[in-house]
CSV table of C-alpha atoms in Angstrom, one decimal:
chain,number,residue,atom,x,y,z
M,200,UNK,CA,95.6,75.2,98.2
M,201,UNK,CA,92.9,76.7,100.0
M,202,UNK,CA,90.3,74.4,101.6
M,203,UNK,CA,87.2,76.0,100.2
M,204,UNK,CA,87.5,78.3,97.2
M,205,UNK,CA,85.1,80.6,95.7
M,206,UNK,CA,85.1,83.5,93.1
M,207,UNK,CA,84.7,86.5,95.3
M,208,UNK,CA,82.7,88.4,92.6
M,209,UNK,CA,80.9,90.7,92.6
M,210,UNK,CA,78.5,89.2,90.3
M,211,UNK,CA,76.1,92.1,89.1
M,212,UNK,CA,73.0,90.8,87.3
M,213,UNK,CA,69.7,92.3,86.3
M,214,UNK,CA,66.4,91.4,87.9
M,215,UNK,CA,65.1,88.1,86.5
M,216,UNK,CA,68.5,86.8,85.4
M,217,UNK,CA,69.8,83.3,86.1
M,218,UNK,CA,73.2,83.4,87.8
M,219,UNK,CA,75.5,80.4,89.0
M,220,UNK,CA,78.1,80.4,91.5
M,221,UNK,CA,80.8,77.6,91.7
M,222,UNK,CA,83.0,76.3,94.7
M,223,UNK,CA,85.8,73.9,94.9
M,224,UNK,CA,86.9,72.0,98.0
M,225,UNK,CA,90.2,70.3,98.6
M,226,UNK,CA,89.5,67.6,101.2
M,227,UNK,CA,88.2,64.6,99.4
M,228,UNK,CA,87.1,63.2,102.7
M,229,UNK,CA,84.6,65.9,103.2
M,230,UNK,CA,81.1,64.7,104.1
M,231,UNK,CA,78.5,67.1,103.7
M,232,UNK,CA,77.9,70.5,102.0
M,233,UNK,CA,75.9,73.8,102.3
M,234,UNK,CA,75.2,77.0,101.1
M,235,UNK,CA,75.0,79.9,103.4
M,236,UNK,CA,73.6,83.5,102.7
M,237,UNK,CA,75.0,86.4,104.5
M,238,UNK,CA,73.5,89.9,104.3
M,239,UNK,CA,75.6,93.0,104.7
M,240,UNK,CA,76.7,93.4,108.4
M,241,UNK,CA,74.6,90.5,109.4
M,242,UNK,CA,75.4,86.9,110.4
M,243,UNK,CA,75.5,83.9,108.0
M,244,UNK,CA,72.2,81.9,107.8
M,245,UNK,CA,71.8,78.7,106.4
M,246,UNK,CA,70.3,78.4,102.7
M,247,UNK,CA,70.4,74.9,101.8
M,248,UNK,CA,72.2,72.0,102.2
M,249,UNK,CA,73.9,70.2,99.1
M,250,UNK,CA,73.2,66.8,98.4
M,251,UNK,CA,74.9,64.2,95.9
M,252,UNK,CA,71.8,63.9,93.9
M,253,UNK,CA,71.3,67.4,93.5
M,254,UNK,CA,68.3,69.4,95.2
M,255,UNK,CA,66.2,72.3,94.4
M,256,UNK,CA,64.3,74.8,96.9
M,257,UNK,CA,62.2,77.1,94.9
M,258,UNK,CA,64.4,79.3,92.7
M,259,UNK,CA,67.5,77.8,94.1
M,260,UNK,CA,69.2,74.7,92.8
M,261,UNK,CA,72.5,73.2,94.5
M,262,UNK,CA,74.6,70.4,92.8
M,263,UNK,CA,77.4,68.4,93.9
M,264,UNK,CA,80.1,66.7,92.0
M,265,UNK,CA,82.3,64.5,94.5
M,266,UNK,CA,84.6,63.4,91.7
M,267,UNK,CA,85.7,66.8,90.9
M,268,UNK,CA,85.0,68.2,94.4
M,269,UNK,CA,82.9,70.9,93.1
M,270,UNK,CA,79.7,72.4,94.4
M,271,UNK,CA,77.3,74.7,92.6
M,272,UNK,CA,74.3,77.1,93.4
M,273,UNK,CA,71.9,78.2,90.7
M,274,UNK,CA,69.6,81.1,91.1
M,275,UNK,CA,66.8,81.5,88.8
M,276,UNK,CA,64.8,84.5,88.2
M,277,UNK,CA,66.8,86.6,90.4
M,278,UNK,CA,65.0,89.2,92.8
M,279,UNK,CA,66.5,92.3,94.5
M,280,UNK,CA,66.2,90.5,97.7
M,281,UNK,CA,68.8,87.9,96.6
M,282,UNK,CA,71.4,90.6,96.9
M,283,UNK,CA,74.0,89.2,99.5
M,284,UNK,CA,77.1,87.3,99.8
M,285,UNK,CA,76.7,83.4,99.5
M,286,UNK,CA,79.2,81.2,101.5
M,287,UNK,CA,80.1,77.7,100.3
M,288,UNK,CA,80.5,75.5,103.4
M,289,UNK,CA,82.1,72.1,103.8
M,290,UNK,CA,81.7,69.7,106.6
M,291,UNK,CA,84.6,67.5,107.2
M,292,UNK,CA,85.7,64.8,109.7
M,293,UNK,CA,88.0,66.4,112.4
M,294,UNK,CA,88.6,63.3,114.4
M,295,UNK,CA,87.1,61.9,117.8
M,296,UNK,CA,83.8,61.3,116.2
M,297,UNK,CA,83.2,64.9,115.2
M,298,UNK,CA,83.1,67.1,112.1
M,299,UNK,CA,83.8,70.7,111.4
M,300,UNK,CA,82.6,73.3,109.1
M,301,UNK,CA,84.9,75.1,106.7
M,302,UNK,CA,83.7,78.2,105.1
M,303,UNK,CA,84.6,79.7,101.7
M,304,UNK,CA,85.2,83.5,101.8
M,305,UNK,CA,82.0,84.0,99.7
M,306,UNK,CA,80.7,85.2,96.5
M,307,UNK,CA,78.9,88.7,96.4
M,308,UNK,CA,75.9,88.8,94.3
M,309,UNK,CA,74.2,92.3,93.5
M,310,UNK,CA,70.8,92.0,91.7
M,311,UNK,CA,70.2,95.1,89.8
M,312,UNK,CA,66.7,96.8,88.9
X,232,UNK,CA,63.9,77.8,115.9
X,233,UNK,CA,67.2,77.9,117.7
X,234,UNK,CA,68.3,81.3,119.2
X,235,UNK,CA,71.9,82.2,119.5
X,236,UNK,CA,72.1,85.6,121.4
X,237,UNK,CA,75.3,87.5,121.7
X,238,UNK,CA,75.2,90.2,124.4
X,239,UNK,CA,76.5,93.0,122.6
X,240,UNK,CA,76.1,94.2,119.0
X,241,UNK,CA,78.6,96.9,119.1
X,242,UNK,CA,81.7,97.2,121.3
X,243,UNK,CA,84.6,99.7,121.9
X,244,UNK,CA,87.5,98.9,124.2
X,245,UNK,CA,90.9,100.2,124.7
X,246,UNK,CA,94.1,98.5,124.0
X,247,UNK,CA,95.3,96.2,126.9
X,248,UNK,CA,91.7,96.0,128.3
X,249,UNK,CA,90.3,92.4,129.1
X,250,UNK,CA,87.2,91.9,127.1
X,251,UNK,CA,84.3,89.4,127.6
X,252,UNK,CA,82.1,88.3,124.7
X,253,UNK,CA,79.1,86.4,125.8
X,254,UNK,CA,77.1,84.0,123.7
X,255,UNK,CA,73.9,82.3,124.9
X,256,UNK,CA,71.9,79.6,123.0
X,257,UNK,CA,68.6,78.4,124.0
X,258,UNK,CA,68.1,74.8,122.5
X,259,UNK,CA,70.5,72.6,124.6
X,260,UNK,CA,73.0,72.4,121.8
X,261,UNK,CA,76.3,70.5,122.8
X,262,UNK,CA,78.5,72.4,120.2
X,263,UNK,CA,79.4,76.0,120.4
X,264,UNK,CA,82.0,78.1,118.3
X,265,UNK,CA,83.5,81.4,118.1
X,266,UNK,CA,84.5,82.8,114.9
X,267,UNK,CA,86.0,86.0,113.7
X,268,UNK,CA,85.3,87.6,110.2
X,269,UNK,CA,87.2,90.2,108.4
X,270,UNK,CA,87.1,91.5,105.1
X,271,UNK,CA,88.9,89.4,102.5
X,272,UNK,CA,89.8,86.6,105.2
X,273,UNK,CA,86.4,85.2,105.7
X,274,UNK,CA,85.4,83.3,108.7
X,275,UNK,CA,88.0,82.2,110.9
X,276,UNK,CA,87.5,79.7,113.8
X,277,UNK,CA,88.9,80.9,117.1
X,278,UNK,CA,87.8,78.2,119.6
X,279,UNK,CA,85.1,75.7,119.8
X,280,UNK,CA,83.6,73.5,122.5
X,281,UNK,CA,81.9,70.1,122.4
X,282,UNK,CA,80.5,70.0,125.9
X,283,UNK,CA,80.6,71.9,129.5
X,284,UNK,CA,84.2,72.8,130.4
X,285,UNK,CA,85.5,71.3,127.1
X,286,UNK,CA,87.1,73.6,124.5
X,287,UNK,CA,89.4,73.0,121.6
X,288,UNK,CA,91.6,75.5,119.7
X,289,UNK,CA,90.5,76.6,116.2
X,290,UNK,CA,92.8,78.0,113.5
X,291,UNK,CA,93.5,81.3,115.3
X,292,UNK,CA,93.4,80.9,119.2
X,293,UNK,CA,96.3,83.2,119.9
X,294,UNK,CA,95.4,86.1,122.1
X,295,UNK,CA,92.1,84.5,123.0
X,296,UNK,CA,90.6,82.2,125.6
X,297,UNK,CA,87.3,80.7,126.3
X,298,UNK,CA,85.0,79.3,129.2
X,299,UNK,CA,82.0,77.1,129.1
X,300,UNK,CA,80.7,76.6,132.6
X,301,UNK,CA,77.1,75.8,131.5
X,302,UNK,CA,75.8,74.2,128.5
X,303,UNK,CA,73.9,77.1,127.0
X,304,UNK,CA,76.7,79.8,127.5
X,305,UNK,CA,80.3,80.1,125.7
X,306,UNK,CA,82.3,83.0,126.6
X,307,UNK,CA,85.3,84.3,124.5
X,308,UNK,CA,87.8,86.3,126.4
X,309,UNK,CA,90.4,88.7,125.0
X,310,UNK,CA,93.0,88.7,127.7
X,311,UNK,CA,94.8,92.0,126.6
X,312,UNK,CA,92.9,93.6,123.7
X,313,UNK,CA,95.0,94.8,120.9
X,314,UNK,CA,94.1,96.8,117.8
X,315,UNK,CA,94.4,93.8,115.5
X,316,UNK,CA,91.5,92.2,117.3
X,317,UNK,CA,89.1,94.7,115.9
X,318,UNK,CA,86.8,92.6,114.1
X,319,UNK,CA,83.1,91.0,113.7
X,320,UNK,CA,83.0,88.1,116.3
X,321,UNK,CA,80.4,85.5,115.7
X,322,UNK,CA,79.0,82.8,117.9
X,323,UNK,CA,77.4,79.7,116.6
X,324,UNK,CA,76.0,76.6,117.8
X,325,UNK,CA,75.0,73.0,116.5
X,326,UNK,CA,73.0,70.2,117.9
X,327,UNK,CA,75.4,67.6,116.8
X,328,UNK,CA,79.0,67.8,115.2
X,329,UNK,CA,77.7,65.4,112.7
X,330,UNK,CA,77.8,65.7,109.0
X,331,UNK,CA,74.2,66.5,108.3
X,332,UNK,CA,73.9,69.7,110.6
X,333,UNK,CA,74.9,73.2,109.7
X,334,UNK,CA,75.4,75.8,112.4
X,335,UNK,CA,73.0,78.5,113.8
X,336,UNK,CA,74.8,81.9,114.3
X,337,UNK,CA,74.2,84.8,116.6
X,338,UNK,CA,74.0,88.3,115.2
X,339,UNK,CA,77.6,89.1,115.8
X,340,UNK,CA,79.5,91.6,118.0
X,341,UNK,CA,81.5,94.2,116.3
X,342,UNK,CA,84.4,95.0,118.3
X,343,UNK,CA,86.5,98.1,117.9
X,344,UNK,CA,89.9,98.2,119.9
X,345,UNK,CA,91.3,101.7,120.1
């Protein structure tokens, strides 16, 4: 089973739509969770952390379900500038007091005028 | 903001050449990482380092080595470049390898081996 699994998409949505991405992770010992955004031919950039209580940043809402080992990202009122690949990222203890990030392969979003 | 700088944006090398990819960060981060990213395969960890002169193998270390002589600099070395090492290489750093912190990435080096 893959460690972090995402639907690769692409998700093609009209401007103004609401779109949701899901992600599952296999390691129940995972400690913290993130969504990264990666534009075409650019580096990944941290979009937001994901907390157990859920968190919101403007039009973006992230949710975590530890029991189901499931993470989600909701984007409301999609903008053309939201077009990118969204990477689900999990931080897991790797021994000797350290943690390591594991990246999903990403979900591609295209927002259409 | 943390800045992670990779020395080259695009690089073309010949098969068999020894290739050095340089990465420098300016925020005194302990931890640095090298990934490669290929279509359909996502980000794969090559090597990482917790401190000066320390290195740990990632998931795909074969054909690569690293050097960390100074805290701010982490170099990836392709001992004898091969065409299957054509890829986007991304360097990252983080303040703590602790659960709350994500990574900051450099802008990447797109390496082509011919």
